[in-house]
Coordinates of C-alpha atoms and ligand atoms in Angstrom, one line a residue:
M1 CA 228.0 -261.3 -38.3
K2 CA 228.6 -263.4 -41.3
F3 CA 232.2 -264.3 -42.0
S4 CA 233.8 -265.5 -45.2
T5 CA 233.9 -269.2 -46.0
R6 CA 237.6 -268.6 -46.4
A7 CA 238.0 -267.5 -42.8
E8 CA 235.7 -270.2 -41.5
R9 CA 237.9 -272.8 -43.3
I10 CA 241.0 -271.9 -41.2
E11 CA 241.2 -274.3 -38.3
P12 CA 242.0 -273.1 -34.8
F13 CA 245.7 -273.2 -33.8
Y14 CA 245.4 -275.6 -30.9
V15 CA 249.0 -274.9 -29.9
M16 CA 247.8 -271.5 -28.7
E17 CA 245.1 -273.1 -26.6
V18 CA 247.7 -275.3 -24.8
A19 CA 250.1 -272.3 -24.5
K20 CA 247.3 -270.2 -22.9
A21 CA 246.5 -273.0 -20.4
A22 CA 250.2 -273.3 -19.6
Q23 CA 250.5 -269.5 -19.0
A24 CA 247.5 -269.6 -16.7
L25 CA 249.0 -272.4 -14.7
A26 CA 252.4 -270.7 -14.7
R27 CA 250.9 -267.8 -12.9
E28 CA 249.5 -270.1 -10.2
V29 CA 252.8 -272.0 -9.7
A30 CA 255.2 -269.1 -10.0
G31 CA 257.2 -268.9 -6.8
T32 CA 256.6 -272.6 -5.9
R33 CA 259.2 -275.3 -5.9
E34 CA 258.2 -276.2 -9.4
P35 CA 257.6 -273.2 -11.6
M36 CA 256.4 -273.9 -15.1
I37 CA 259.0 -275.0 -17.7
F38 CA 258.0 -274.1 -21.2
L39 CA 259.1 -276.7 -23.8
N40 CA 256.3 -275.7 -26.1
I41 CA 257.8 -272.6 -27.6
G42 CA 258.6 -272.5 -31.3
E43 CA 261.1 -269.6 -31.2
P44 CA 264.7 -269.2 -30.0
D45 CA 265.3 -268.2 -26.4
F46 CA 268.0 -265.9 -27.7
T47 CA 267.4 -262.4 -28.9
A48 CA 269.1 -260.3 -31.6
P49 CA 272.8 -259.8 -30.9
P50 CA 274.3 -256.4 -30.0
L51 CA 275.3 -255.2 -33.5
V52 CA 271.7 -255.8 -34.7
V53 CA 270.2 -253.9 -31.8
E54 CA 272.6 -251.0 -32.4
A55 CA 271.7 -250.9 -36.1
A56 CA 268.0 -250.8 -35.2
D57 CA 268.7 -248.0 -32.7
R58 CA 270.7 -246.0 -35.3
A59 CA 267.9 -246.4 -37.9
V60 CA 265.3 -245.1 -35.5
R61 CA 267.4 -242.2 -34.2
S62 CA 268.5 -241.1 -37.7
G63 CA 265.0 -241.3 -39.0
V64 CA 265.5 -243.9 -41.8
T65 CA 262.1 -245.2 -41.1
Q66 CA 260.2 -244.5 -44.4
Y67 CA 258.8 -247.2 -46.6
T68 CA 261.4 -249.2 -48.6
N69 CA 261.0 -250.7 -52.0
A70 CA 258.4 -253.5 -51.9
L71 CA 261.1 -256.0 -52.8
G72 CA 263.3 -254.8 -49.8
L73 CA 266.4 -252.8 -49.3
E74 CA 268.9 -253.4 -52.1
A75 CA 271.7 -253.7 -49.6
L76 CA 269.9 -256.4 -47.6
R77 CA 269.1 -258.4 -50.7
E78 CA 272.8 -258.3 -51.6
R79 CA 273.8 -259.4 -48.1
I80 CA 271.4 -262.4 -48.2
S81 CA 272.8 -263.2 -51.7
G82 CA 276.3 -263.1 -50.1
W83 CA 275.2 -265.4 -47.3
Y84 CA 274.1 -268.1 -49.8
A85 CA 277.4 -267.8 -51.6
E86 CA 279.6 -267.9 -48.5
R87 CA 277.7 -270.4 -46.4
F88 CA 276.2 -272.8 -49.0
G89 CA 278.4 -272.1 -52.1
V90 CA 275.3 -271.3 -54.1
D91 CA 274.9 -268.4 -56.5
V92 CA 271.6 -266.7 -55.7
P93 CA 271.5 -263.3 -57.4
A94 CA 270.0 -260.5 -55.3
R95 CA 267.4 -259.7 -58.0
R96 CA 265.7 -263.0 -57.2
I97 CA 265.5 -262.3 -53.5
V98 CA 262.3 -260.6 -52.1
V99 CA 262.4 -259.4 -48.5
T100 CA 259.1 -260.0 -46.6
A101 CA 257.4 -259.6 -43.3
G102 CA 258.7 -263.0 -42.0
A103 CA 258.4 -266.3 -43.7
S104 CA 254.7 -266.0 -43.1
A105 CA 254.3 -263.2 -45.6
A106 CA 256.6 -265.0 -48.0
L107 CA 254.4 -268.1 -47.9
Q108 CA 251.3 -266.0 -48.3
L109 CA 252.8 -264.2 -51.3
A110 CA 254.0 -267.4 -52.9
C111 CA 250.5 -269.0 -52.5
L112 CA 248.7 -265.9 -53.8
A113 CA 251.0 -265.7 -56.8
L114 CA 250.8 -269.3 -57.8
I115 CA 247.6 -271.0 -56.6
D116 CA 244.2 -270.8 -58.3
A117 CA 240.9 -271.8 -56.7
G118 CA 240.8 -275.6 -56.5
D119 CA 244.5 -276.2 -57.0
E120 CA 245.9 -278.9 -54.8
V121 CA 249.3 -278.7 -53.0
L122 CA 250.9 -281.8 -51.6
M123 CA 252.6 -281.6 -48.2
P124 CA 253.8 -284.1 -45.6
D125 CA 251.8 -285.1 -42.5
P126 CA 253.0 -284.0 -40.0
S127 CA 253.9 -280.5 -41.0
Y128 CA 253.7 -276.9 -39.9
P129 CA 250.0 -276.2 -39.6
C130 CA 250.0 -272.6 -41.0
N131 CA 251.4 -273.9 -44.3
R132 CA 248.2 -275.7 -45.2
H133 CA 246.3 -272.6 -44.2
F134 CA 248.3 -270.3 -46.5
V135 CA 247.2 -272.6 -49.3
S136 CA 243.6 -272.6 -48.2
A137 CA 243.5 -268.8 -47.8
A138 CA 244.6 -268.7 -51.5
E139 CA 241.5 -270.9 -52.3
G140 CA 243.7 -273.9 -52.9
K141 CA 243.6 -277.3 -51.1
A142 CA 246.4 -278.7 -49.0
V143 CA 246.6 -282.5 -49.5
L144 CA 248.4 -284.0 -46.5
I145 CA 250.3 -287.2 -47.2
P146 CA 251.0 -289.4 -44.2
T147 CA 254.8 -290.0 -43.8
T148 CA 256.8 -292.5 -41.8
A149 CA 259.9 -292.4 -39.7
E150 CA 261.7 -294.4 -42.4
E151 CA 261.0 -291.4 -44.7
R152 CA 262.3 -289.0 -42.0
F153 CA 258.6 -287.8 -41.8
Q154 CA 259.1 -286.2 -45.2
L155 CA 257.6 -286.7 -48.6
S156 CA 259.3 -289.2 -51.0
A157 CA 259.4 -289.0 -54.8
A158 CA 257.3 -292.2 -55.0
K159 CA 254.6 -290.7 -52.8
V160 CA 254.5 -287.5 -54.7
E161 CA 254.3 -289.4 -58.0
A162 CA 251.5 -291.6 -56.6
A163 CA 249.5 -288.7 -55.1
W164 CA 249.8 -286.4 -58.2
G165 CA 246.4 -285.8 -59.7
A166 CA 244.7 -283.6 -62.3
K167 CA 244.4 -280.7 -59.9
T168 CA 247.9 -281.0 -58.3
R169 CA 249.9 -277.8 -58.6
G170 CA 253.0 -278.7 -56.7
V171 CA 254.5 -279.6 -53.4
L172 CA 255.1 -277.5 -50.3
L173 CA 257.9 -279.0 -48.2
A174 CA 259.8 -277.8 -45.1
S175 CA 263.4 -278.9 -44.5
P176 CA 264.3 -279.1 -41.7
S177 CA 260.8 -279.5 -40.6
N178 CA 258.6 -278.2 -37.8
P179 CA 257.6 -280.3 -35.8
T180 CA 260.2 -283.1 -36.4
G181 CA 263.5 -281.2 -36.9
T182 CA 264.3 -283.7 -39.7
S183 CA 265.4 -282.7 -43.3
I184 CA 264.7 -284.4 -46.6
A185 CA 267.7 -286.5 -47.7
P186 CA 269.4 -284.5 -50.5
D187 CA 269.0 -287.4 -53.1
E188 CA 265.3 -287.8 -52.2
L189 CA 264.8 -284.1 -52.6
R190 CA 266.4 -284.2 -56.0
R191 CA 264.1 -287.0 -57.0
I192 CA 261.0 -285.2 -55.7
H193 CA 262.0 -282.1 -57.7
D194 CA 262.5 -284.2 -60.8
V195 CA 259.0 -285.7 -60.4
V196 CA 257.5 -282.2 -59.9
R197 CA 259.4 -280.7 -62.8
G198 CA 258.3 -283.6 -65.0
K199 CA 254.7 -282.8 -64.2
G200 CA 255.2 -279.1 -64.8
G201 CA 254.5 -278.4 -61.2
L202 CA 256.0 -276.2 -58.4
T203 CA 258.5 -277.0 -55.7
I204 CA 258.1 -274.6 -52.8
I205 CA 260.4 -275.3 -49.9
D206 CA 260.3 -273.7 -46.5
E207 CA 263.9 -273.5 -45.4
I208 CA 263.3 -271.3 -42.3
Y209 CA 265.4 -273.7 -40.2
L210 CA 268.2 -274.2 -42.7
G211 CA 270.7 -272.0 -40.8
L212 CA 270.1 -274.2 -37.7
S213 CA 271.4 -277.4 -39.3
Y214 CA 273.7 -279.7 -37.3
D215 CA 274.6 -282.3 -39.9
D216 CA 276.5 -281.5 -43.1
A217 CA 274.7 -284.3 -44.9
F218 CA 271.5 -282.4 -44.8
G219 CA 272.3 -278.7 -44.3
Q220 CA 272.2 -277.7 -47.9
T221 CA 269.8 -275.3 -49.6
A222 CA 267.4 -276.7 -52.2
L223 CA 268.2 -273.7 -54.3
A224 CA 271.2 -275.6 -55.6
L225 CA 268.7 -277.8 -57.6
G226 CA 267.9 -275.0 -60.0
E227 CA 266.3 -271.6 -60.5
D228 CA 262.8 -273.1 -60.6
V229 CA 262.9 -274.0 -56.8
I230 CA 261.0 -271.4 -54.6
S231 CA 262.6 -271.2 -51.2
I232 CA 261.2 -269.4 -48.2
N233 CA 263.4 -268.2 -45.4
S234 CA 263.4 -265.9 -42.4
F235 CA 265.3 -263.9 -39.8
S236 CA 263.2 -265.5 -37.1
K237 CA 265.1 -268.7 -36.3
Y238 CA 268.8 -268.8 -37.0
F239 CA 269.0 -265.0 -36.7
N240 CA 266.9 -264.9 -33.5
M241 CA 264.5 -262.1 -34.7
T242 CA 261.0 -263.6 -34.4
G243 CA 259.1 -260.5 -33.4
W244 CA 261.0 -258.2 -35.8
R245 CA 258.9 -259.8 -38.6
L246 CA 261.4 -260.2 -41.3
G247 CA 262.0 -262.9 -43.8
W248 CA 262.6 -263.5 -47.5
M249 CA 261.9 -265.6 -50.4
V250 CA 263.9 -266.7 -53.5
V251 CA 261.9 -267.0 -56.6
P252 CA 262.5 -267.6 -60.3
E253 CA 263.3 -264.3 -62.1
A254 CA 260.0 -264.3 -64.0
M255 CA 258.1 -264.4 -60.7
V256 CA 259.8 -261.3 -59.2
P257 CA 257.5 -258.6 -60.8
V258 CA 254.4 -260.7 -59.9
V259 CA 255.4 -260.9 -56.2
E260 CA 256.4 -257.2 -56.3
R261 CA 252.9 -256.2 -57.5
L262 CA 251.3 -258.3 -54.8
A263 CA 253.7 -257.1 -52.1
Q264 CA 253.2 -253.4 -53.1
N265 CA 249.5 -253.8 -52.7
L266 CA 249.2 -256.1 -49.7
F267 CA 252.2 -255.0 -47.5
I268 CA 253.9 -252.0 -49.1
C269 CA 257.1 -253.3 -47.6
A270 CA 258.6 -255.2 -44.7
S271 CA 259.5 -253.2 -41.6
T272 CA 262.1 -250.7 -42.5
V273 CA 263.7 -250.6 -39.1
S274 CA 264.0 -254.4 -39.1
Q275 CA 265.6 -254.4 -42.6
H276 CA 268.2 -251.9 -41.5
A277 CA 268.9 -253.9 -38.4
A278 CA 269.2 -257.1 -40.3
L279 CA 272.1 -255.7 -42.4
A280 CA 274.1 -256.2 -39.2
C281 CA 273.2 -259.9 -39.0
F282 CA 275.9 -260.6 -41.6
E283 CA 278.7 -258.8 -39.8
P284 CA 281.5 -261.3 -38.8
D285 CA 280.8 -260.6 -35.0
S286 CA 277.1 -261.4 -35.4
I287 CA 277.7 -264.5 -37.5
A288 CA 280.2 -265.7 -34.8
E289 CA 277.5 -265.2 -32.2
Y290 CA 274.9 -267.1 -34.2
E291 CA 277.4 -269.9 -34.7
R292 CA 278.0 -270.1 -30.9
R293 CA 274.2 -270.3 -30.4
R294 CA 273.8 -272.9 -33.1
A295 CA 276.4 -275.0 -31.2
E296 CA 274.4 -274.5 -28.0
F297 CA 271.2 -275.7 -29.8
K298 CA 273.1 -278.8 -31.0
A299 CA 274.4 -279.4 -27.4
R300 CA 270.8 -279.3 -26.1
R301 CA 269.7 -281.7 -28.8
D302 CA 272.5 -284.1 -28.0
Y303 CA 271.6 -284.0 -24.3
F304 CA 267.8 -284.0 -24.6
I305 CA 267.0 -286.6 -27.3
P306 CA 268.8 -289.5 -25.6
A307 CA 267.2 -288.5 -22.3
L308 CA 263.7 -288.7 -23.8
D309 CA 264.5 -292.0 -25.5
A310 CA 265.7 -293.4 -22.1
L311 CA 262.4 -292.4 -20.6
G312 CA 260.4 -294.3 -23.2
L313 CA 259.5 -291.1 -25.1
T314 CA 261.0 -292.4 -28.3
V315 CA 262.2 -290.0 -30.9
P316 CA 262.2 -292.2 -34.0
V317 CA 264.3 -290.0 -36.2
Q318 CA 267.2 -287.9 -34.8
P319 CA 266.5 -284.3 -35.7
D320 CA 269.3 -282.8 -37.9
G321 CA 268.1 -279.3 -37.5
A322 CA 265.8 -276.8 -35.7
F323 CA 265.1 -277.2 -32.0
Y324 CA 262.3 -279.8 -31.8
A325 CA 261.9 -283.4 -30.7
W326 CA 259.0 -285.3 -32.2
A327 CA 258.5 -288.0 -29.6
D328 CA 256.1 -291.0 -29.5
C329 CA 254.3 -290.7 -26.1
T330 CA 252.3 -294.0 -26.3
Q331 CA 254.2 -295.8 -23.5
A332 CA 254.7 -292.7 -21.3
A333 CA 251.0 -291.9 -21.6
E334 CA 250.1 -295.4 -20.5
R335 CA 252.3 -295.0 -17.5
L336 CA 250.3 -291.9 -16.6
G337 CA 247.0 -293.7 -17.2
V338 CA 245.9 -291.6 -20.1
A339 CA 245.7 -292.3 -23.9
G340 CA 246.7 -290.0 -26.7
S341 CA 249.1 -287.0 -27.0
W342 CA 246.5 -284.4 -26.1
D343 CA 245.7 -285.8 -22.7
F344 CA 249.4 -286.7 -22.1
A345 CA 250.4 -283.0 -22.7
Y346 CA 247.7 -281.8 -20.3
E347 CA 248.8 -284.4 -17.7
L348 CA 252.4 -283.3 -17.9
M349 CA 251.3 -279.8 -17.6
R350 CA 249.3 -280.5 -14.4
R351 CA 251.5 -283.0 -12.7
A352 CA 255.0 -281.8 -13.7
H353 CA 254.4 -278.2 -14.7
L354 CA 255.9 -279.0 -18.1
A355 CA 254.4 -277.3 -21.2
I356 CA 254.7 -279.3 -24.4
T357 CA 252.8 -279.4 -27.6
P358 CA 250.5 -282.3 -28.5
G359 CA 250.7 -283.5 -32.1
R360 CA 247.1 -282.5 -33.1
D361 CA 247.9 -279.3 -35.0
F362 CA 250.5 -280.8 -37.2
G363 CA 248.3 -283.2 -39.1
T364 CA 245.9 -286.1 -38.7
A365 CA 247.8 -289.3 -39.7
D366 CA 249.5 -290.3 -36.5
T367 CA 249.5 -287.2 -34.4
Q368 CA 247.6 -288.7 -31.5
R369 CA 250.8 -290.7 -30.8
F370 CA 253.2 -287.8 -31.0
V371 CA 254.1 -284.8 -29.0
R372 CA 256.6 -282.0 -29.8
F373 CA 259.2 -280.9 -27.3
S374 CA 261.0 -277.7 -28.1
T375 CA 264.6 -277.4 -26.9
A376 CA 264.6 -273.6 -27.3
N377 CA 265.3 -273.3 -23.6
S378 CA 268.4 -273.3 -21.4
M379 CA 270.3 -276.5 -20.6
A380 CA 269.5 -276.0 -16.9
Q381 CA 265.7 -275.9 -17.7
L382 CA 266.1 -279.0 -20.0
Q383 CA 267.9 -280.9 -17.2
E384 CA 265.2 -279.9 -14.7
A385 CA 262.5 -281.1 -17.2
V386 CA 264.2 -284.4 -17.5
A387 CA 264.4 -284.8 -13.7
R388 CA 260.6 -284.1 -13.5
L389 CA 259.9 -286.6 -16.3
Q390 CA 262.0 -289.2 -14.5
R391 CA 260.0 -288.7 -11.4
L392 CA 256.7 -289.0 -13.2
I393 CA 257.3 -291.7 -15.8
G394 CA 260.8 -293.0 -15.2
Ligands
PLP1 C1 258.2 -274.2 -40.6 C2 257.9 -272.8 -40.3 N1 257.6 -272.0 -41.4 C3 257.3 -270.7 -41.1 C4 257.2 -270.1 -39.9 C5 256.8 -268.7 -39.7 O1 257.9 -267.9 -39.4 P1 258.1 -266.4 -39.5 O2 258.3 -265.9 -38.1 O3 259.3 -266.1 -40.3 O4 256.9 -265.8 -40.1 C6 257.5 -271.0 -38.8 C7 257.4 -270.4 -37.4 O5 257.4 -271.1 -36.4 C8 257.8 -272.3 -39.0 O6 258.1 -273.2 -38.0

């Protein structure tokens, strides 16, 4: 069978290969003294809180399950608008909010709405692998720009200016980032946006981890910079609803009808049941629960990052959000007699039954040196992971 060149261009998601190997080994070692510990998972270990589950149940039982408007339930767009006002002090009118099937659909809609064949989009290396594939699926080209720890593994205005070429259409950023958990410093973000604006380009920013920020210096939405910023967000991470497939995007007013037309044709609407359930995310009891969980994520970070550093798995930039640690495994790999993050990850899996993610998917610049640990696991599991690492490389 002949497949499209578009499909052939999409690289495999190696994370999944590692996850499959980890699951196979997990079955073998289940019930032994060292069952598998999964620190490779990119989703919260928490699930939707009670009011959200009850709202979903009510929606199903009362039969409010027909399609919604392609832009999403008006009430949900209003609640999201209210969240921006209350939490970030930013006025984001509901009419600029489009509810989507996760951030993934929002990214796809943004790329399809804005990118023409051959357009180039600048993004940091390392970054979330699917983002470059959304660009590629829209016939554009993702241009990965190597970043450093000094830059918090994010783009800088100077690098954006230097990399801008005749075909550049804009930047696709993520703050806080996956895999590093680091955000763009607000002043730098303003400078980047000024450069992009000066070139007549687009600033698209994936803020899916914004709710999971632990540092007031960083936890602000880029939407404060102006109506021309396109922000992607989701119910997956802060709201703990990964499999419910619900997210949103905030776009300039002129873009709403274009996204609406695309969404009507490509998706009809996001899941109706999930939309009704998500209304309950913004109830005071749910927010209180999310805030308790955010504190738990922060406590895990505060325990785990120093423990990794002490083991020679250096985390060069303290994550200010999300639930990841981007650690340099050079020394630790040497101690295990292997070279590179891919072999190191497999060695940890085999010898300590710890599943982690090698850097490979996230870019090409320096990713053979780095591995991603996810702290979306209980404190007890993180402590056990550290004990096993100590035995192996301590
Ligand atoms: C940076 C980033 N963007 C987007 C996504 C996709 O999220 P969603 O579940 O909302 O489609 C993820 C998921 O891990 C992510 O880490």
